[in-house]
PDB file of C-alpha atoms in Angstrom:
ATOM      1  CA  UNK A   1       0.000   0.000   0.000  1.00  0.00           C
ATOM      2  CA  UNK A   2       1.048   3.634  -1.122  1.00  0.00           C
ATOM      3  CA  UNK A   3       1.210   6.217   2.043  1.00  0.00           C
ATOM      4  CA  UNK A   4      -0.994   8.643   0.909  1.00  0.00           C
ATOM      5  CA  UNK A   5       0.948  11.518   2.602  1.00  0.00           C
ATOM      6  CA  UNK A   6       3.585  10.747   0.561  1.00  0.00           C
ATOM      7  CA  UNK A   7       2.321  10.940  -2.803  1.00  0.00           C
ATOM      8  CA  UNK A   8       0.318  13.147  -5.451  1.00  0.00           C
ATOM      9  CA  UNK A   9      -1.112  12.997  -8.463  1.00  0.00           C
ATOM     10  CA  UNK A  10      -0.495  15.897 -11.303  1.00  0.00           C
ATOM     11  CA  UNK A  11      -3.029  16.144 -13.358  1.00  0.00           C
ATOM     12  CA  UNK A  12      -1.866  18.000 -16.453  1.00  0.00           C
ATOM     13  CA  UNK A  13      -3.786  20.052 -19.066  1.00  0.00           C
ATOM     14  CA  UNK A  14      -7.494  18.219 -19.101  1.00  0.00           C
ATOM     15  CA  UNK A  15      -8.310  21.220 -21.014  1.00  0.00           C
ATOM     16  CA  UNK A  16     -10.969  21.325 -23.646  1.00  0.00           C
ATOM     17  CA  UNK A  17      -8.185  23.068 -26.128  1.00  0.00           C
ATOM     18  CA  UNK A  18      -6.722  19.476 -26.091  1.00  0.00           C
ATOM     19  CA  UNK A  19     -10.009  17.858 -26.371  1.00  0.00           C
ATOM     20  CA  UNK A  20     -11.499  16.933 -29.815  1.00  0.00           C
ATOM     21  CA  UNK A  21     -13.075  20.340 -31.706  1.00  0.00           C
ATOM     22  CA  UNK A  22     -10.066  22.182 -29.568  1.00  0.00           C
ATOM     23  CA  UNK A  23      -8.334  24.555 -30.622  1.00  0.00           C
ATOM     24  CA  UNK A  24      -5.174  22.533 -30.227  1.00  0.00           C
ATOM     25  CA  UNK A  25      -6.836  18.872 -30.209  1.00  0.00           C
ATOM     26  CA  UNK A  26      -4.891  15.875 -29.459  1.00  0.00           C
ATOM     27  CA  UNK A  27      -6.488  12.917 -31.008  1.00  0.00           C
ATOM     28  CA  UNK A  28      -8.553  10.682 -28.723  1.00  0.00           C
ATOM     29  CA  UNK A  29      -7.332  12.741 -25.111  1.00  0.00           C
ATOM     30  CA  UNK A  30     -11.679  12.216 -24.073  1.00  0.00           C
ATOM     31  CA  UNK A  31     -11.041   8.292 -23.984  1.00  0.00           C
ATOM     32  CA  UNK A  32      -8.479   9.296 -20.785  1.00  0.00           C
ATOM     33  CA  UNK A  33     -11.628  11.329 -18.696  1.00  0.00           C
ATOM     34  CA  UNK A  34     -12.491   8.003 -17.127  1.00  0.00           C
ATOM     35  CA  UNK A  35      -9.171   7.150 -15.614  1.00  0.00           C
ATOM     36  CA  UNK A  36      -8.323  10.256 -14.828  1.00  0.00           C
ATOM     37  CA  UNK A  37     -11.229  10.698 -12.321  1.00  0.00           C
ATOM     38  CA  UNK A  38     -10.952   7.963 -11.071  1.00  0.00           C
ATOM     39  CA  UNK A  39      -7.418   8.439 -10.064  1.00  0.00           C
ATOM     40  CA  UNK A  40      -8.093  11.880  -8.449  1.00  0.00           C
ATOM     41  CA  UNK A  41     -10.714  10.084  -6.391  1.00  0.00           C
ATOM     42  CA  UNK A  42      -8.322   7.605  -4.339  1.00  0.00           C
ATOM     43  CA  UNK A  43      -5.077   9.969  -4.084  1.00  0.00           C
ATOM     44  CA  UNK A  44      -5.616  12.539  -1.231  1.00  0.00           C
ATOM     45  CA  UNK A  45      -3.200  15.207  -2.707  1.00  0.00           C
ATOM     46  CA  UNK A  46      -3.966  16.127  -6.714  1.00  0.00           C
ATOM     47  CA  UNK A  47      -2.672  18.832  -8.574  1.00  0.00           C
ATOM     48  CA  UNK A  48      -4.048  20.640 -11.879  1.00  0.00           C
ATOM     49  CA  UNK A  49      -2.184  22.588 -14.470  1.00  0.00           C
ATOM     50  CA  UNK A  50      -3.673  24.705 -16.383  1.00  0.00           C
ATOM     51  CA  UNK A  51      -2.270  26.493 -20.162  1.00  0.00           C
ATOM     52  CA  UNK A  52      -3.350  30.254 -19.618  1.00  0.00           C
ATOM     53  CA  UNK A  53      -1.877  32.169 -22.617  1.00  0.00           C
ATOM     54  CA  UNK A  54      -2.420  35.582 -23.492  1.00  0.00           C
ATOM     55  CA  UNK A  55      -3.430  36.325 -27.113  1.00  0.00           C
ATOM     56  CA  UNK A  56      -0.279  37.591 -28.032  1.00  0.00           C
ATOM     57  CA  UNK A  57       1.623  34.780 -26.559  1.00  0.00           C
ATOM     58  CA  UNK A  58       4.920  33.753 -28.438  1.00  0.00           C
ATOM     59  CA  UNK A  59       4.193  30.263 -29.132  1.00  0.00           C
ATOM     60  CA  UNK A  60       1.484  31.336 -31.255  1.00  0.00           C
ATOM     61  CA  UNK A  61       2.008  30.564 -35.036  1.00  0.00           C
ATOM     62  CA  UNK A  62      -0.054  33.478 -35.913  1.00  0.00           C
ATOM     63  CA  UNK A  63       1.981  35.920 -34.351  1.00  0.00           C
ATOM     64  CA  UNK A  64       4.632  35.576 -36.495  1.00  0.00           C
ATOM     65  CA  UNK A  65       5.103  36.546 -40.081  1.00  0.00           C
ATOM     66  CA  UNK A  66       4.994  33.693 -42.616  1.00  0.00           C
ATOM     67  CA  UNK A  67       4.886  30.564 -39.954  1.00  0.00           C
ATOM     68  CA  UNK A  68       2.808  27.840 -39.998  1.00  0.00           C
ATOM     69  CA  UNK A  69       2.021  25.770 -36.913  1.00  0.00           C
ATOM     70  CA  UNK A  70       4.649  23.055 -36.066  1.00  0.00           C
ATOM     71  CA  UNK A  71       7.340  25.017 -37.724  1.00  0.00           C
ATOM     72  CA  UNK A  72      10.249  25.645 -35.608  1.00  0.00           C
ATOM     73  CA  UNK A  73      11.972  29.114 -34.458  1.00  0.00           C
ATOM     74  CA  UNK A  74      15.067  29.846 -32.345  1.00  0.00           C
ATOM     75  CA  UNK A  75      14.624  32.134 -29.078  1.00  0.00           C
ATOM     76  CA  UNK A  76      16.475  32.495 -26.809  1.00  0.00           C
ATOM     77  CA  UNK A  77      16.019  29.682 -24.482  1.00  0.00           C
ATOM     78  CA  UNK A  78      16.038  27.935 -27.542  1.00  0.00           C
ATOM     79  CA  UNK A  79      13.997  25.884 -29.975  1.00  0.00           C
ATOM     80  CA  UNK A  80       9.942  26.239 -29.792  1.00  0.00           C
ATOM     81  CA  UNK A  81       7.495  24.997 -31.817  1.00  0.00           C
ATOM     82  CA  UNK A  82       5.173  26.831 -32.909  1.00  0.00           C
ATOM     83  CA  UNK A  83       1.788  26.108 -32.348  1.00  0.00           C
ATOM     84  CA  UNK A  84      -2.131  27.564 -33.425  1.00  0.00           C
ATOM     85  CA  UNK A  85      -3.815  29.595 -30.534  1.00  0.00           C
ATOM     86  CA  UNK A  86      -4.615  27.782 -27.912  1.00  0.00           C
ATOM     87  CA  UNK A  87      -6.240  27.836 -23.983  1.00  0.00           C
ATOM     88  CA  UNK A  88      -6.307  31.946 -24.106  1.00  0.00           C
ATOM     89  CA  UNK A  89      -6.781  33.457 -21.020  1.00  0.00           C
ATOM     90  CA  UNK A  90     -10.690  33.300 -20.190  1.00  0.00           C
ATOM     91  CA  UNK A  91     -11.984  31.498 -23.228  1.00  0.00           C
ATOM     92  CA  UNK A  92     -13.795  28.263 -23.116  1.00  0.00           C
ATOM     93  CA  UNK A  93     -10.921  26.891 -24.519  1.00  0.00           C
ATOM     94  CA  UNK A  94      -9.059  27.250 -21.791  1.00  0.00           C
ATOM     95  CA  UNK A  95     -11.656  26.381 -19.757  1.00  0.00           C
ATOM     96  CA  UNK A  96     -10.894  22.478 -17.657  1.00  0.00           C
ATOM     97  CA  UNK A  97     -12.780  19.836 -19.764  1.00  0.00           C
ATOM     98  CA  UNK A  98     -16.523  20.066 -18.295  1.00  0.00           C
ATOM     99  CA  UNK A  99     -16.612  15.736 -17.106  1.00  0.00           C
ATOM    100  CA  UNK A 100     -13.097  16.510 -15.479  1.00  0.00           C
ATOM    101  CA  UNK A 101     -13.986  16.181 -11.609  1.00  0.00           C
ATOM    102  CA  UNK A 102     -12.164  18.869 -10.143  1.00  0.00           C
ATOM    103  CA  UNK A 103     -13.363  18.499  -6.505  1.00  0.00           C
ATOM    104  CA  UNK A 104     -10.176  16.610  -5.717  1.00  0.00           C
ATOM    105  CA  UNK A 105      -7.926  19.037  -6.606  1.00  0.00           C
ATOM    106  CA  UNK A 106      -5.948  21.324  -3.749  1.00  0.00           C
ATOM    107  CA  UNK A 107      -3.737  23.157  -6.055  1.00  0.00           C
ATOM    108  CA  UNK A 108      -4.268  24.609  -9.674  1.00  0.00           C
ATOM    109  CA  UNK A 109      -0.798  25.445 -11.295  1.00  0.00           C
ATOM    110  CA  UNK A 110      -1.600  28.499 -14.383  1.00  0.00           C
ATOM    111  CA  UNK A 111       1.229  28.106 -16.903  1.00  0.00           C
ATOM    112  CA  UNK A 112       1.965  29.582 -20.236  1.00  0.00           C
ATOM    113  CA  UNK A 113       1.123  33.110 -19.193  1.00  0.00           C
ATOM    114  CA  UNK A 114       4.604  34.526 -19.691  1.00  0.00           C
ATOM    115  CA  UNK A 115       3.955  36.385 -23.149  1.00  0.00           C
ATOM    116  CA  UNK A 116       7.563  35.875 -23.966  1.00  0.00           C
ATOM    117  CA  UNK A 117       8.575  32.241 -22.454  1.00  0.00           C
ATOM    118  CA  UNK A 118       6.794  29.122 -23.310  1.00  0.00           C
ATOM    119  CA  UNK A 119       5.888  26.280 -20.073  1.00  0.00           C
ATOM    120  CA  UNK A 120       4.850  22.963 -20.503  1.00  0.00           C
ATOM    121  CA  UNK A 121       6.408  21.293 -17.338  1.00  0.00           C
ATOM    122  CA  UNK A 122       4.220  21.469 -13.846  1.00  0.00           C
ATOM    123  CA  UNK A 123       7.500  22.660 -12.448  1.00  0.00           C
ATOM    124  CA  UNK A 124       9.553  25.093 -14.555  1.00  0.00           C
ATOM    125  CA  UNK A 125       8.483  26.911 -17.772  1.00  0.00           C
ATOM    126  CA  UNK A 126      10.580  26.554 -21.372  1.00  0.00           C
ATOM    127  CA  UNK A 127      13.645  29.117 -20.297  1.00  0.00           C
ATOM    128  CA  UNK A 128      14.081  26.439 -17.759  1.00  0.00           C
ATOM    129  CA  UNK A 129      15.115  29.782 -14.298  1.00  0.00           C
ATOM    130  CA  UNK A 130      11.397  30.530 -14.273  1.00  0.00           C
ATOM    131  CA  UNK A 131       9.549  28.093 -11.458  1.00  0.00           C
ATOM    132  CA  UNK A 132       5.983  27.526 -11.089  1.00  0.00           C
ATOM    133  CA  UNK A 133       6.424  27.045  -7.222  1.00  0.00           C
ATOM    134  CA  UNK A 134       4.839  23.784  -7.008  1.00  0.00           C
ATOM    135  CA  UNK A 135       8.385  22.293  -6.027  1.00  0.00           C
ATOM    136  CA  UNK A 136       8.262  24.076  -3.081  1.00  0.00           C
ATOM    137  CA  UNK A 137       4.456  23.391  -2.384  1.00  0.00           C
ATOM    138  CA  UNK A 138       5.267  19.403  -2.509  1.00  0.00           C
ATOM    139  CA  UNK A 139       8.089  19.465  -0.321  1.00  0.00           C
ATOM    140  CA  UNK A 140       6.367  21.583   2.270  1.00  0.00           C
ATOM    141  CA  UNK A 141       3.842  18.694   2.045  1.00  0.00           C
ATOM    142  CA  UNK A 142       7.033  16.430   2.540  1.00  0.00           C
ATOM    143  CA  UNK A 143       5.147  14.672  -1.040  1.00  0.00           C
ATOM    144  CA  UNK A 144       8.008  12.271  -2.184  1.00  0.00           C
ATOM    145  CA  UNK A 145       6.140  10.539  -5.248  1.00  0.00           C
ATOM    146  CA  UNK A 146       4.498  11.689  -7.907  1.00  0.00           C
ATOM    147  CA  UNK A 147       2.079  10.373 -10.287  1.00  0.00           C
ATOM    148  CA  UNK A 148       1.544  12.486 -13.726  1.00  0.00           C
ATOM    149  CA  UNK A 149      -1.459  12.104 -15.874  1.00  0.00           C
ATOM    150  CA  UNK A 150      -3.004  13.891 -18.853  1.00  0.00           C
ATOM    151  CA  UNK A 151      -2.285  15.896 -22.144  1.00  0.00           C
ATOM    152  CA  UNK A 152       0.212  15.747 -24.094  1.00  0.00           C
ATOM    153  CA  UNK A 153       2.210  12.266 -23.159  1.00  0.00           C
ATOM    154  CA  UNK A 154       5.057  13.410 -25.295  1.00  0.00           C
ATOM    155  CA  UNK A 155       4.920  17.051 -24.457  1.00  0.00           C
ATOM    156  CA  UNK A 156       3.772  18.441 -21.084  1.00  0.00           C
ATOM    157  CA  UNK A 157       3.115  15.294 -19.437  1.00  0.00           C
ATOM    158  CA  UNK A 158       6.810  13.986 -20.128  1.00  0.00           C
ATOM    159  CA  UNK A 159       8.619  17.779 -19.135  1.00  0.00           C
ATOM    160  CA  UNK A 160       6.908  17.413 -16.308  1.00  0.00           C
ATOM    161  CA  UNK A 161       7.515  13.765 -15.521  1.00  0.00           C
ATOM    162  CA  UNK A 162      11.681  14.678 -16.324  1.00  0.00           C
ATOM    163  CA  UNK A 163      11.365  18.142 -14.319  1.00  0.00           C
ATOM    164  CA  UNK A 164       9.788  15.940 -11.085  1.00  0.00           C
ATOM    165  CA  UNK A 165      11.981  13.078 -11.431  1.00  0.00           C
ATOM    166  CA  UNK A 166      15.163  15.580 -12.264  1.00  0.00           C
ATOM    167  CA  UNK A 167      14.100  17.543  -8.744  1.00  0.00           C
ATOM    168  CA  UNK A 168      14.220  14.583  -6.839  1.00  0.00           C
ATOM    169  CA  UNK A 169      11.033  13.252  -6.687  1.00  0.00           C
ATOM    170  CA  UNK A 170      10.077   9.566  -7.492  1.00  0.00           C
ATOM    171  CA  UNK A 171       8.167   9.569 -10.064  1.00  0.00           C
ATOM    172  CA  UNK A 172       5.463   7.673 -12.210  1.00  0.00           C
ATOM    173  CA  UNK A 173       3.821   8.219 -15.922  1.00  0.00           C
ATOM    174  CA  UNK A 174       0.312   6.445 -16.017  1.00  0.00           C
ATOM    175  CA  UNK A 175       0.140   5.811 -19.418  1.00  0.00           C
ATOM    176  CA  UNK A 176      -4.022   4.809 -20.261  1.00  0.00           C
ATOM    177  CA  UNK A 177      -4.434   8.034 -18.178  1.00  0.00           C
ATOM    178  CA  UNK A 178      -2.274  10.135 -20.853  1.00  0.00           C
ATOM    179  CA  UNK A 179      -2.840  11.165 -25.014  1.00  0.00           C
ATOM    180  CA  UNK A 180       0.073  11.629 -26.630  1.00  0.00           C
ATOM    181  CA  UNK A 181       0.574  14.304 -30.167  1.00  0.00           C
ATOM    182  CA  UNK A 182       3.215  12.434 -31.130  1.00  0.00           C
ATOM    183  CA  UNK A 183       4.841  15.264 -33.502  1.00  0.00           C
ATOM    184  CA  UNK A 184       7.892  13.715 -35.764  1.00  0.00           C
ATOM    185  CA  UNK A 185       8.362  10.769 -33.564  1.00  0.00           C
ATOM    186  CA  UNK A 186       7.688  12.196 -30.136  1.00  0.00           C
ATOM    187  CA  UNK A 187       6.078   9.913 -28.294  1.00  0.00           C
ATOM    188  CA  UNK A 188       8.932   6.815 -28.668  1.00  0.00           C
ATOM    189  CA  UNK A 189      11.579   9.831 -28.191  1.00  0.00           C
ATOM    190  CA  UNK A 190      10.003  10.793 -24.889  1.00  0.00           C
ATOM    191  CA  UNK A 191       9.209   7.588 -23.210  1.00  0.00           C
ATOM    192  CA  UNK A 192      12.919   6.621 -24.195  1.00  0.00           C
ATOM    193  CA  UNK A 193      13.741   9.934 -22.375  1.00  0.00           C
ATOM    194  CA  UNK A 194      11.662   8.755 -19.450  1.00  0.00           C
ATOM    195  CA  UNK A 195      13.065   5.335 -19.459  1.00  0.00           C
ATOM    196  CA  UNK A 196      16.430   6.194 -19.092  1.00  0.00           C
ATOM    197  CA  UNK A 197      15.979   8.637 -15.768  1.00  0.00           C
ATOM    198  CA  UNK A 198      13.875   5.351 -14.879  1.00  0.00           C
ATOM    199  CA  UNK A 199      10.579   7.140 -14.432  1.00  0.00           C
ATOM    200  CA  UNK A 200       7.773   4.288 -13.914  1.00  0.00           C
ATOM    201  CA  UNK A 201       5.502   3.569 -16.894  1.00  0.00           C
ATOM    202  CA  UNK A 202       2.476   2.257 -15.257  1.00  0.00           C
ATOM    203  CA  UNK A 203      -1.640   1.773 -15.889  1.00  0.00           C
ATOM    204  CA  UNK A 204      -4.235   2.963 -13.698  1.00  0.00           C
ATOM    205  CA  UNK A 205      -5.297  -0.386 -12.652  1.00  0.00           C
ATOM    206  CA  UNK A 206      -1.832  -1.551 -11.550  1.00  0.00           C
ATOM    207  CA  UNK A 207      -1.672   2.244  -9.783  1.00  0.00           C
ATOM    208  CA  UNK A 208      -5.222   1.476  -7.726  1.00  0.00           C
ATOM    209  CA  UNK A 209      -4.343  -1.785  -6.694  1.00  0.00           C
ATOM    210  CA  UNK A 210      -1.535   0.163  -4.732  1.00  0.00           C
ATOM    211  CA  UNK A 211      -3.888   2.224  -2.851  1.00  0.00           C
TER     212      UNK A 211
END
């Protein structure tokens, strides 16, 4: 059995921009709703992040001349993708998916709302100086092990998976409770990533029978 003082759950991006008919939709992220409730429901300490850009945010293909989404540009804390508009501040798009419980949650984490500076990890955004804080909230909570669900596998799922693991934490990927974009090989390239820091890939039933 898990000691439930000791561990959390980060729930990451359950956002209806990453939902089917969002504005950045990753295919098939609804089939995860299920588990993903039903994880928050037997871990006393669960997290949420939530993408909050502003319109003019720099990861925004449109806000550049003659760039398409997915094409690549150089800042300066290096590469970014580019990507269409996505979870603005306030829109429904942002909004969490409406069949996402979030009773369960103690903590929201708003990332993304740097105009200048991407943020996909939980913990610390794209120039990888500026922190969320919710390194600091865990170990005030003396929270050893983490647990990371949601959208994208391959993007903010696995930065925040590498950031947790990286900090010190132990640190699990539920993998039926994740949807993956899987952009140019991504998905292989970050559970390889994953694998080699030895970050658990695990399935919610294997993850309840613990608790």
């Amino acid at each position: 059995m898990l000691q439930q003082e000791k561990i959390a759950l980060i729930v990451v991006d359950v956002q209806n921009g990453f939902m089917p008919n969002g504005n950045l939709a990753v295919a098939h992220a609804d089939r995860i709703l299920p588990n993903v409730n039903q994880l928050m429901h037997h871990f006393n300490n669960v997290v949420l992040t939530q993408d909050w850009h502003p319109e003019h945010h720099i990861s925004f293909a449109n806000n550049h001349t003659n760039k398409q989404p997915f094409d690549m540009i150089n800042l300066p804390y290096g590469q970014q993708v580019l990507w269409t508009s996505h979870c603005v501040q306030g829109t429904k798009d942002a909004d969490f998916h409406p069949d996402l419980d979030v009773s369960q949650a103690q903590l929201i984490i708003r990332k993304g709302f740097h105009a200048h500076i991407d943020s996909y990890s939980a913990f610390v955004e794209a120039d990888r100086t500026t922190k969320t804080g919710l390194a600091g909230y865990l170990n005030e909570r003396q929270i050893d092990t983490v647990y990371v669900v949601g959208v994208a596998t391959d993007f903010c799922v696995a930065w925040t998976a590498i950031d947790a693991v990286n900090l010190g934490f132990k640190t699990y990927v539920i993998e039926d409770a994740t949807a993956g974009i899987d952009l140019n090989g991504s998905l292989v390239q970050k559970w390889q990533e994953m694998q080699a820091l030895k970050i658990g890939r695990i399935q919610t039933q294997d993850v309840l029978k613990l608790l």
